[in-house]
Amino acid sequence: GSGWVGTGVDVATVRRLYDELIAGQARNAGSGFQQLDTFSTYASRIDNLFSDSTTGLAATLQNFVSAVQTVATTPSSVPARQVLLSQAQSLVNRLKSYDGSLATINSQINAQLQSEASTISTLAGNIANLNAKIMAAQGVNQQPPNSLLDERDKLLRDLATHVSVTSVSQSDGSLNVFIGTGQVLVIGGSAAAIATAPDQFDPAGVRFVVQGVGPPTDVTDSLAGGTVGGLLQFRSQMLDPARNAIGQTAATVAALVNGQQAAGLDLQGQQGTALFAVGEA
């Protein structure tokens, strides 16, 4: 009875409780986890491929060496020679099987990298679109468009699960996003596109390039974090070394065995010929 209810109170603004430092740490943690998880998933496939003690490469090589020793002990035994030829063919088949399996994994890596490039480009485009909306809304109302800012933050977190990014806030409300060693992904309302290109040094590989203003920029060696970082790390640290090791094993065994063959005589007294043939590089 002595006053009016509600006089003297109004809402000046709605403010987000948001900490850029903590948000950045959360993005980095999510990006690092995704990289390790992707690497672990593919690494287990390599481990399972080679680790079988009964059918793996070590067992196949041992069976071949045992057959060689048997022939060396009983050189006139035709059955022993047939067993050696059979074990030699098994070794060839095993090496080809491994190489085929690794080539399949490599194709899957390439396909997933292409898919990741498309996803990153889409997310970057969406962030740029939100930048434009945020700048326009903030310029008209002089108030922070909190729902748009929340949506942009979510997109940035999603982007970090695919590749590690850094961001810089601007006074107009926009957010610039960078990947690699500072290559521009989003500037204001504009976004660069991420694509894959053939590797000029490896016909079976693909590279990451940023397509913005000017010629495409190869950023493969500077990318880390997220699914892309895990795929690239697996390819460089496990897949490529495994394929190289298989090739080196095949070439070394062939050279040693063929050299020993040429140093001896067959059952007809003729000089031995090559047992294995290795294809071109």
PDB file of C-alpha atoms in Angstrom:
ATOM      1  CA  GLY A   1       0.000   0.000   0.000  1.00  0.00           C
ATOM      2  CA  SER A   2       2.909   2.355   0.445  1.00  0.00           C
ATOM      3  CA  GLY A   3       4.610   1.824  -2.980  1.00  0.00           C
ATOM      4  CA  TRP A   4       4.447   0.297  -6.409  1.00  0.00           C
ATOM      5  CA  VAL A   5       5.716  -3.214  -7.170  1.00  0.00           C
ATOM      6  CA  GLY A   6       8.460  -3.349  -9.825  1.00  0.00           C
ATOM      7  CA  THR A   7       9.426   0.297 -10.112  1.00  0.00           C
ATOM      8  CA  GLY A   8      13.042   1.167 -10.668  1.00  0.00           C
ATOM      9  CA  VAL A   9      14.170  -2.232 -12.047  1.00  0.00           C
ATOM     10  CA  ASP A  10      15.037  -3.146 -15.632  1.00  0.00           C
ATOM     11  CA  VAL A  11      17.324  -5.637 -17.449  1.00  0.00           C
ATOM     12  CA  ALA A  12      20.446  -4.066 -18.896  1.00  0.00           C
ATOM     13  CA  THR A  13      21.793  -7.172 -20.601  1.00  0.00           C
ATOM     14  CA  VAL A  14      22.185 -10.941 -20.382  1.00  0.00           C
ATOM     15  CA  ARG A  15      25.821 -11.903 -19.960  1.00  0.00           C
ATOM     16  CA  ARG A  16      27.388 -15.284 -20.686  1.00  0.00           C
ATOM     17  CA  LEU A  17      29.572 -16.809 -17.982  1.00  0.00           C
ATOM     18  CA  TYR A  18      32.311 -17.931 -20.338  1.00  0.00           C
ATOM     19  CA  ASP A  19      36.081 -18.328 -19.928  1.00  0.00           C
ATOM     20  CA  GLU A  20      38.097 -18.463 -23.152  1.00  0.00           C
ATOM     21  CA  LEU A  21      41.109 -20.041 -21.413  1.00  0.00           C
ATOM     22  CA  ILE A  22      39.101 -22.907 -19.957  1.00  0.00           C
ATOM     23  CA  ALA A  23      37.226 -23.393 -23.226  1.00  0.00           C
ATOM     24  CA  GLY A  24      40.545 -23.582 -25.096  1.00  0.00           C
ATOM     25  CA  GLN A  25      41.899 -26.151 -22.642  1.00  0.00           C
ATOM     26  CA  ALA A  26      38.756 -28.252 -23.067  1.00  0.00           C
ATOM     27  CA  ARG A  27      39.085 -28.123 -26.857  1.00  0.00           C
ATOM     28  CA  ASN A  28      42.742 -29.130 -26.691  1.00  0.00           C
ATOM     29  CA  ALA A  29      41.963 -32.033 -24.372  1.00  0.00           C
ATOM     30  CA  GLY A  30      39.200 -33.277 -26.663  1.00  0.00           C
ATOM     31  CA  SER A  31      41.421 -32.900 -29.694  1.00  0.00           C
ATOM     32  CA  GLY A  32      44.261 -34.823 -28.036  1.00  0.00           C
ATOM     33  CA  PHE A  33      41.969 -37.631 -26.934  1.00  0.00           C
ATOM     34  CA  GLN A  34      40.512 -38.023 -30.421  1.00  0.00           C
ATOM     35  CA  GLN A  35      43.995 -38.222 -31.935  1.00  0.00           C
ATOM     36  CA  LEU A  36      45.134 -40.935 -29.510  1.00  0.00           C
ATOM     37  CA  ASP A  37      41.877 -42.860 -29.853  1.00  0.00           C
ATOM     38  CA  THR A  38      42.138 -42.879 -33.666  1.00  0.00           C
ATOM     39  CA  PHE A  39      45.797 -43.901 -33.543  1.00  0.00           C
ATOM     40  CA  SER A  40      45.060 -46.704 -31.073  1.00  0.00           C
ATOM     41  CA  THR A  41      42.186 -48.078 -33.152  1.00  0.00           C
ATOM     42  CA  TYR A  42      44.316 -48.453 -36.281  1.00  0.00           C
ATOM     43  CA  ALA A  43      47.440 -49.524 -34.391  1.00  0.00           C
ATOM     44  CA  SER A  44      45.552 -52.485 -32.934  1.00  0.00           C
ATOM     45  CA  ARG A  45      44.807 -53.652 -36.487  1.00  0.00           C
ATOM     46  CA  ILE A  46      48.522 -53.700 -37.309  1.00  0.00           C
ATOM     47  CA  ASP A  47      49.248 -55.486 -34.046  1.00  0.00           C
ATOM     48  CA  ASN A  48      46.603 -58.135 -34.702  1.00  0.00           C
ATOM     49  CA  LEU A  49      47.906 -58.622 -38.239  1.00  0.00           C
ATOM     50  CA  PHE A  50      51.472 -59.480 -37.228  1.00  0.00           C
ATOM     51  CA  SER A  51      51.240 -60.779 -33.678  1.00  0.00           C
ATOM     52  CA  ASP A  52      49.907 -64.312 -34.285  1.00  0.00           C
ATOM     53  CA  SER A  53      52.763 -66.631 -33.239  1.00  0.00           C
ATOM     54  CA  THR A  54      51.407 -69.621 -35.202  1.00  0.00           C
ATOM     55  CA  THR A  55      50.491 -68.027 -38.543  1.00  0.00           C
ATOM     56  CA  GLY A  56      52.481 -64.801 -38.484  1.00  0.00           C
ATOM     57  CA  LEU A  57      55.513 -63.868 -40.536  1.00  0.00           C
ATOM     58  CA  ALA A  58      57.997 -65.194 -37.960  1.00  0.00           C
ATOM     59  CA  ALA A  59      56.381 -68.649 -38.036  1.00  0.00           C
ATOM     60  CA  THR A  60      56.284 -68.679 -41.846  1.00  0.00           C
ATOM     61  CA  LEU A  61      59.958 -67.705 -42.080  1.00  0.00           C
ATOM     62  CA  GLN A  62      60.897 -70.357 -39.530  1.00  0.00           C
ATOM     63  CA  ASN A  63      59.073 -73.061 -41.512  1.00  0.00           C
ATOM     64  CA  PHE A  64      60.933 -71.984 -44.660  1.00  0.00           C
ATOM     65  CA  VAL A  65      64.324 -72.015 -42.882  1.00  0.00           C
ATOM     66  CA  SER A  66      63.576 -75.462 -41.443  1.00  0.00           C
ATOM     67  CA  ALA A  67      62.782 -76.753 -44.924  1.00  0.00           C
ATOM     68  CA  VAL A  68      66.059 -75.281 -46.234  1.00  0.00           C
ATOM     69  CA  GLN A  69      67.980 -77.018 -43.450  1.00  0.00           C
ATOM     70  CA  THR A  70      66.300 -80.333 -44.282  1.00  0.00           C
ATOM     71  CA  VAL A  71      67.332 -80.056 -47.941  1.00  0.00           C
ATOM     72  CA  ALA A  72      70.872 -79.099 -46.912  1.00  0.00           C
ATOM     73  CA  THR A  73      71.031 -82.204 -44.721  1.00  0.00           C
ATOM     74  CA  THR A  74      69.529 -84.554 -47.358  1.00  0.00           C
ATOM     75  CA  PRO A  75      70.170 -82.865 -50.716  1.00  0.00           C
ATOM     76  CA  SER A  76      69.182 -85.915 -52.752  1.00  0.00           C
ATOM     77  CA  SER A  77      65.714 -86.183 -51.199  1.00  0.00           C
ATOM     78  CA  VAL A  78      63.089 -85.166 -53.729  1.00  0.00           C
ATOM     79  CA  PRO A  79      60.284 -85.010 -51.092  1.00  0.00           C
ATOM     80  CA  ALA A  80      62.412 -82.635 -49.001  1.00  0.00           C
ATOM     81  CA  ARG A  81      62.868 -80.435 -52.047  1.00  0.00           C
ATOM     82  CA  GLN A  82      59.119 -80.459 -52.694  1.00  0.00           C
ATOM     83  CA  VAL A  83      58.499 -79.416 -49.095  1.00  0.00           C
ATOM     84  CA  LEU A  84      60.987 -76.570 -49.527  1.00  0.00           C
ATOM     85  CA  LEU A  85      59.212 -75.367 -52.675  1.00  0.00           C
ATOM     86  CA  SER A  86      55.895 -75.554 -50.829  1.00  0.00           C
ATOM     87  CA  GLN A  87      57.256 -73.544 -47.902  1.00  0.00           C
ATOM     88  CA  ALA A  88      58.770 -71.016 -50.306  1.00  0.00           C
ATOM     89  CA  GLN A  89      55.357 -70.529 -51.922  1.00  0.00           C
ATOM     90  CA  SER A  90      53.765 -70.176 -48.483  1.00  0.00           C
ATOM     91  CA  LEU A  91      56.278 -67.455 -47.647  1.00  0.00           C
ATOM     92  CA  VAL A  92      55.489 -65.630 -50.880  1.00  0.00           C
ATOM     93  CA  ASN A  93      51.763 -65.887 -50.234  1.00  0.00           C
ATOM     94  CA  ARG A  94      52.182 -64.635 -46.665  1.00  0.00           C
ATOM     95  CA  LEU A  95      54.201 -61.597 -47.757  1.00  0.00           C
ATOM     96  CA  LYS A  96      51.664 -60.799 -50.480  1.00  0.00           C
ATOM     97  CA  SER A  97      48.826 -61.207 -47.997  1.00  0.00           C
ATOM     98  CA  TYR A  98      50.442 -58.783 -45.581  1.00  0.00           C
ATOM     99  CA  ASP A  99      51.101 -56.253 -48.302  1.00  0.00           C
ATOM    100  CA  GLY A 100      47.519 -56.568 -49.528  1.00  0.00           C
ATOM    101  CA  SER A 101      46.146 -56.063 -46.012  1.00  0.00           C
ATOM    102  CA  LEU A 102      48.347 -53.011 -45.445  1.00  0.00           C
ATOM    103  CA  ALA A 103      47.328 -51.596 -48.833  1.00  0.00           C
ATOM    104  CA  THR A 104      43.676 -51.991 -47.830  1.00  0.00           C
ATOM    105  CA  ILE A 105      44.292 -50.135 -44.569  1.00  0.00           C
ATOM    106  CA  ASN A 106      46.080 -47.401 -46.526  1.00  0.00           C
ATOM    107  CA  SER A 107      43.081 -47.037 -48.849  1.00  0.00           C
ATOM    108  CA  GLN A 108      40.801 -46.746 -45.835  1.00  0.00           C
ATOM    109  CA  ILE A 109      43.070 -44.072 -44.358  1.00  0.00           C
ATOM    110  CA  ASN A 110      42.925 -42.101 -47.618  1.00  0.00           C
ATOM    111  CA  ALA A 111      39.145 -42.366 -47.770  1.00  0.00           C
ATOM    112  CA  GLN A 112      38.766 -41.242 -44.150  1.00  0.00           C
ATOM    113  CA  LEU A 113      41.152 -38.315 -44.718  1.00  0.00           C
ATOM    114  CA  GLN A 114      39.037 -37.216 -47.678  1.00  0.00           C
ATOM    115  CA  SER A 115      35.918 -37.454 -45.521  1.00  0.00           C
ATOM    116  CA  GLU A 116      37.640 -35.469 -42.756  1.00  0.00           C
ATOM    117  CA  ALA A 117      38.622 -32.743 -45.232  1.00  0.00           C
ATOM    118  CA  SER A 118      34.993 -32.388 -46.301  1.00  0.00           C
ATOM    119  CA  THR A 119      33.767 -32.291 -42.684  1.00  0.00           C
ATOM    120  CA  ILE A 120      36.345 -29.669 -41.661  1.00  0.00           C
ATOM    121  CA  SER A 121      35.398 -27.499 -44.635  1.00  0.00           C
ATOM    122  CA  THR A 122      31.705 -27.728 -43.704  1.00  0.00           C
ATOM    123  CA  LEU A 123      32.345 -26.822 -40.061  1.00  0.00           C
ATOM    124  CA  ALA A 124      34.587 -23.916 -41.096  1.00  0.00           C
ATOM    125  CA  GLY A 125      31.859 -22.625 -43.413  1.00  0.00           C
ATOM    126  CA  ASN A 126      29.273 -22.851 -40.648  1.00  0.00           C
ATOM    127  CA  ILE A 127      31.527 -20.939 -38.245  1.00  0.00           C
ATOM    128  CA  ALA A 128      32.047 -18.228 -40.866  1.00  0.00           C
ATOM    129  CA  ASN A 129      28.283 -17.947 -41.375  1.00  0.00           C
ATOM    130  CA  LEU A 130      27.777 -17.570 -37.623  1.00  0.00           C
ATOM    131  CA  ASN A 131      30.513 -14.935 -37.547  1.00  0.00           C
ATOM    132  CA  ALA A 132      28.549 -12.893 -40.070  1.00  0.00           C
ATOM    133  CA  LYS A 133      25.312 -13.256 -38.084  1.00  0.00           C
ATOM    134  CA  ILE A 134      27.034 -12.363 -34.809  1.00  0.00           C
ATOM    135  CA  MET A 135      28.672  -9.256 -36.276  1.00  0.00           C
ATOM    136  CA  ALA A 136      25.357  -8.125 -37.759  1.00  0.00           C
ATOM    137  CA  ALA A 137      23.359  -8.765 -34.565  1.00  0.00           C
ATOM    138  CA  GLN A 138      25.924  -7.095 -32.338  1.00  0.00           C
ATOM    139  CA  GLY A 139      26.101  -4.063 -34.598  1.00  0.00           C
ATOM    140  CA  VAL A 140      22.323  -3.555 -34.572  1.00  0.00           C
ATOM    141  CA  ASN A 141      21.414  -4.321 -30.957  1.00  0.00           C
ATOM    142  CA  GLN A 142      24.676  -3.468 -29.206  1.00  0.00           C
ATOM    143  CA  GLN A 143      24.065  -6.616 -27.179  1.00  0.00           C
ATOM    144  CA  PRO A 144      25.867  -9.973 -27.350  1.00  0.00           C
ATOM    145  CA  PRO A 145      23.821 -12.575 -29.306  1.00  0.00           C
ATOM    146  CA  ASN A 146      24.371 -15.264 -26.694  1.00  0.00           C
ATOM    147  CA  SER A 147      22.593 -18.128 -28.443  1.00  0.00           C
ATOM    148  CA  LEU A 148      24.655 -17.576 -31.605  1.00  0.00           C
ATOM    149  CA  LEU A 149      27.841 -17.407 -29.544  1.00  0.00           C
ATOM    150  CA  ASP A 150      26.948 -20.679 -27.821  1.00  0.00           C
ATOM    151  CA  GLU A 151      26.274 -22.302 -31.185  1.00  0.00           C
ATOM    152  CA  ARG A 152      29.628 -21.099 -32.528  1.00  0.00           C
ATOM    153  CA  ASP A 153      31.446 -22.438 -29.483  1.00  0.00           C
ATOM    154  CA  LYS A 154      29.888 -25.850 -30.042  1.00  0.00           C
ATOM    155  CA  LEU A 155      30.994 -25.842 -33.690  1.00  0.00           C
ATOM    156  CA  LEU A 156      34.516 -24.930 -32.603  1.00  0.00           C
ATOM    157  CA  ARG A 157      34.556 -27.838 -30.135  1.00  0.00           C
ATOM    158  CA  ASP A 158      33.316 -30.162 -32.872  1.00  0.00           C
ATOM    159  CA  LEU A 159      36.004 -28.868 -35.223  1.00  0.00           C
ATOM    160  CA  ALA A 160      38.713 -29.546 -32.613  1.00  0.00           C
ATOM    161  CA  THR A 161      37.768 -33.240 -32.535  1.00  0.00           C
ATOM    162  CA  HIS A 162      38.748 -33.430 -36.206  1.00  0.00           C
ATOM    163  CA  VAL A 163      41.909 -31.303 -36.150  1.00  0.00           C
ATOM    164  CA  SER A 164      43.699 -29.076 -33.659  1.00  0.00           C
ATOM    165  CA  VAL A 165      42.774 -25.385 -34.075  1.00  0.00           C
ATOM    166  CA  THR A 166      43.570 -22.045 -32.507  1.00  0.00           C
ATOM    167  CA  SER A 167      41.152 -19.118 -32.348  1.00  0.00           C
ATOM    168  CA  VAL A 168      41.405 -15.369 -31.828  1.00  0.00           C
ATOM    169  CA  SER A 169      38.390 -13.240 -30.841  1.00  0.00           C
ATOM    170  CA  GLN A 170      37.884  -9.918 -32.615  1.00  0.00           C
ATOM    171  CA  SER A 171      36.358  -6.692 -31.326  1.00  0.00           C
ATOM    172  CA  ASP A 172      33.455  -6.968 -33.784  1.00  0.00           C
ATOM    173  CA  GLY A 173      32.388 -10.279 -32.230  1.00  0.00           C
ATOM    174  CA  SER A 174      33.834 -12.516 -34.935  1.00  0.00           C
ATOM    175  CA  LEU A 175      36.242 -15.365 -34.280  1.00  0.00           C
ATOM    176  CA  ASN A 176      39.231 -16.095 -36.508  1.00  0.00           C
ATOM    177  CA  VAL A 177      40.278 -19.750 -36.659  1.00  0.00           C
ATOM    178  CA  PHE A 178      43.667 -21.153 -37.666  1.00  0.00           C
ATOM    179  CA  ILE A 179      45.089 -24.637 -38.211  1.00  0.00           C
ATOM    180  CA  GLY A 180      48.593 -26.044 -38.547  1.00  0.00           C
ATOM    181  CA  THR A 181      51.248 -23.399 -38.034  1.00  0.00           C
ATOM    182  CA  GLY A 182      48.845 -20.496 -38.477  1.00  0.00           C
ATOM    183  CA  GLN A 183      47.178 -21.224 -41.789  1.00  0.00           C
ATOM    184  CA  VAL A 184      43.863 -19.372 -41.994  1.00  0.00           C
ATOM    185  CA  LEU A 185      40.729 -21.483 -41.818  1.00  0.00           C
ATOM    186  CA  VAL A 186      38.163 -18.794 -40.915  1.00  0.00           C
ATOM    187  CA  ILE A 187      38.502 -15.022 -41.101  1.00  0.00           C
ATOM    188  CA  GLY A 188      35.370 -13.079 -40.251  1.00  0.00           C
ATOM    189  CA  GLY A 189      32.593 -14.247 -42.527  1.00  0.00           C
ATOM    190  CA  SER A 190      34.923 -16.070 -44.924  1.00  0.00           C
ATOM    191  CA  ALA A 191      36.179 -19.639 -44.696  1.00  0.00           C
ATOM    192  CA  ALA A 192      38.900 -21.507 -46.563  1.00  0.00           C
ATOM    193  CA  ALA A 193      38.267 -25.000 -47.893  1.00  0.00           C
ATOM    194  CA  ILE A 194      40.246 -28.083 -46.902  1.00  0.00           C
ATOM    195  CA  ALA A 195      40.832 -30.694 -49.576  1.00  0.00           C
ATOM    196  CA  THR A 196      43.071 -33.675 -50.291  1.00  0.00           C
ATOM    197  CA  ALA A 197      45.560 -33.916 -53.130  1.00  0.00           C
ATOM    198  CA  PRO A 198      47.700 -36.808 -54.415  1.00  0.00           C
ATOM    199  CA  ASP A 199      51.110 -37.158 -52.802  1.00  0.00           C
ATOM    200  CA  GLN A 200      53.701 -36.506 -55.515  1.00  0.00           C
ATOM    201  CA  PHE A 201      56.199 -38.777 -53.726  1.00  0.00           C
ATOM    202  CA  ASP A 202      53.775 -41.601 -52.908  1.00  0.00           C
ATOM    203  CA  PRO A 203      51.066 -42.591 -55.402  1.00  0.00           C
ATOM    204  CA  ALA A 204      49.246 -44.457 -52.620  1.00  0.00           C
ATOM    205  CA  GLY A 205      49.029 -41.430 -50.310  1.00  0.00           C
ATOM    206  CA  VAL A 206      47.097 -38.170 -50.095  1.00  0.00           C
ATOM    207  CA  ARG A 207      48.041 -34.776 -48.673  1.00  0.00           C
ATOM    208  CA  PHE A 208      45.983 -32.049 -46.951  1.00  0.00           C
ATOM    209  CA  VAL A 209      45.806 -28.673 -48.667  1.00  0.00           C
ATOM    210  CA  VAL A 210      44.108 -25.390 -47.747  1.00  0.00           C
ATOM    211  CA  GLN A 211      42.285 -23.786 -50.652  1.00  0.00           C
ATOM    212  CA  GLY A 212      41.854 -20.085 -49.995  1.00  0.00           C
ATOM    213  CA  VAL A 213      43.071 -16.996 -51.792  1.00  0.00           C
ATOM    214  CA  GLY A 214      46.004 -17.924 -54.023  1.00  0.00           C
ATOM    215  CA  PRO A 215      47.450 -21.376 -54.760  1.00  0.00           C
ATOM    216  CA  PRO A 216      46.599 -24.313 -52.462  1.00  0.00           C
ATOM    217  CA  THR A 217      48.880 -24.657 -49.429  1.00  0.00           C
ATOM    218  CA  ASP A 218      50.040 -28.095 -48.281  1.00  0.00           C
ATOM    219  CA  VAL A 219      49.578 -28.243 -44.507  1.00  0.00           C
ATOM    220  CA  THR A 220      49.888 -32.009 -43.971  1.00  0.00           C
ATOM    221  CA  ASP A 221      53.139 -31.935 -41.999  1.00  0.00           C
ATOM    222  CA  SER A 222      51.899 -29.216 -39.646  1.00  0.00           C
ATOM    223  CA  LEU A 223      48.541 -30.760 -38.724  1.00  0.00           C
ATOM    224  CA  ALA A 224      48.012 -32.446 -35.370  1.00  0.00           C
ATOM    225  CA  GLY A 225      45.205 -33.312 -33.006  1.00  0.00           C
ATOM    226  CA  GLY A 226      41.800 -34.765 -33.657  1.00  0.00           C
ATOM    227  CA  THR A 227      40.984 -37.586 -36.012  1.00  0.00           C
ATOM    228  CA  VAL A 228      43.184 -36.111 -38.745  1.00  0.00           C
ATOM    229  CA  GLY A 229      46.196 -35.984 -36.416  1.00  0.00           C
ATOM    230  CA  GLY A 230      45.634 -39.613 -35.405  1.00  0.00           C
ATOM    231  CA  LEU A 231      45.350 -40.781 -39.007  1.00  0.00           C
ATOM    232  CA  LEU A 232      48.489 -38.928 -40.092  1.00  0.00           C
ATOM    233  CA  GLN A 233      50.419 -40.114 -37.040  1.00  0.00           C
ATOM    234  CA  PHE A 234      49.410 -43.724 -37.654  1.00  0.00           C
ATOM    235  CA  ARG A 235      50.348 -43.503 -41.321  1.00  0.00           C
ATOM    236  CA  SER A 236      53.802 -42.051 -40.659  1.00  0.00           C
ATOM    237  CA  GLN A 237      54.712 -44.023 -37.519  1.00  0.00           C
ATOM    238  CA  MET A 238      53.171 -47.437 -38.178  1.00  0.00           C
ATOM    239  CA  LEU A 239      51.627 -48.004 -41.603  1.00  0.00           C
ATOM    240  CA  ASP A 240      54.448 -46.727 -43.827  1.00  0.00           C
ATOM    241  CA  PRO A 241      57.193 -48.379 -41.704  1.00  0.00           C
ATOM    242  CA  ALA A 242      55.263 -51.673 -41.753  1.00  0.00           C
ATOM    243  CA  ARG A 243      54.915 -51.597 -45.550  1.00  0.00           C
ATOM    244  CA  ASN A 244      58.593 -50.727 -45.900  1.00  0.00           C
ATOM    245  CA  ALA A 245      59.580 -53.555 -43.551  1.00  0.00           C
ATOM    246  CA  ILE A 246      57.558 -56.080 -45.564  1.00  0.00           C
ATOM    247  CA  GLY A 247      59.223 -54.919 -48.782  1.00  0.00           C
ATOM    248  CA  GLN A 248      62.682 -55.017 -47.220  1.00  0.00           C
ATOM    249  CA  THR A 249      62.039 -58.492 -45.837  1.00  0.00           C
ATOM    250  CA  ALA A 250      60.940 -59.778 -49.243  1.00  0.00           C
ATOM    251  CA  ALA A 251      63.898 -58.192 -51.053  1.00  0.00           C
ATOM    252  CA  THR A 252      66.448 -59.403 -48.486  1.00  0.00           C
ATOM    253  CA  VAL A 253      65.195 -62.990 -48.360  1.00  0.00           C
ATOM    254  CA  ALA A 254      65.043 -63.133 -52.170  1.00  0.00           C
ATOM    255  CA  ALA A 255      68.588 -61.775 -52.561  1.00  0.00           C
ATOM    256  CA  LEU A 256      70.067 -64.149 -49.965  1.00  0.00           C
ATOM    257  CA  VAL A 257      68.303 -67.263 -51.229  1.00  0.00           C
ATOM    258  CA  ASN A 258      68.871 -66.495 -54.921  1.00  0.00           C
ATOM    259  CA  GLY A 259      72.557 -65.790 -54.233  1.00  0.00           C
ATOM    260  CA  GLN A 260      72.946 -69.131 -52.499  1.00  0.00           C
ATOM    261  CA  GLN A 261      71.066 -70.864 -55.310  1.00  0.00           C
ATOM    262  CA  ALA A 262      73.474 -69.447 -57.884  1.00  0.00           C
ATOM    263  CA  ALA A 263      76.424 -70.745 -55.847  1.00  0.00           C
ATOM    264  CA  GLY A 264      75.287 -74.370 -56.103  1.00  0.00           C
ATOM    265  CA  LEU A 265      74.188 -77.058 -58.560  1.00  0.00           C
ATOM    266  CA  ASP A 266      70.823 -78.728 -59.059  1.00  0.00           C
ATOM    267  CA  LEU A 267      70.221 -82.480 -59.245  1.00  0.00           C
ATOM    268  CA  GLN A 268      71.222 -82.484 -62.934  1.00  0.00           C
ATOM    269  CA  GLY A 269      74.502 -80.746 -62.209  1.00  0.00           C
ATOM    270  CA  GLN A 270      73.369 -77.442 -63.665  1.00  0.00           C
ATOM    271  CA  GLN A 271      74.023 -74.122 -61.945  1.00  0.00           C
ATOM    272  CA  GLY A 272      71.167 -73.143 -59.658  1.00  0.00           C
ATOM    273  CA  THR A 273      68.676 -70.491 -60.757  1.00  0.00           C
ATOM    274  CA  ALA A 274      66.763 -67.873 -58.778  1.00  0.00           C
ATOM    275  CA  LEU A 275      64.046 -69.248 -56.518  1.00  0.00           C
ATOM    276  CA  PHE A 276      62.322 -65.906 -55.884  1.00  0.00           C
ATOM    277  CA  ALA A 277      61.493 -62.963 -58.105  1.00  0.00           C
ATOM    278  CA  VAL A 278      60.999 -59.441 -56.733  1.00  0.00           C
ATOM    279  CA  GLY A 279      58.922 -56.891 -58.606  1.00  0.00           C
ATOM    280  CA  GLU A 280      59.967 -53.389 -59.494  1.00  0.00           C
ATOM    281  CA  ALA A 281      59.869 -50.619 -56.909  1.00  0.00           C
TER     282      ALA A 281
END
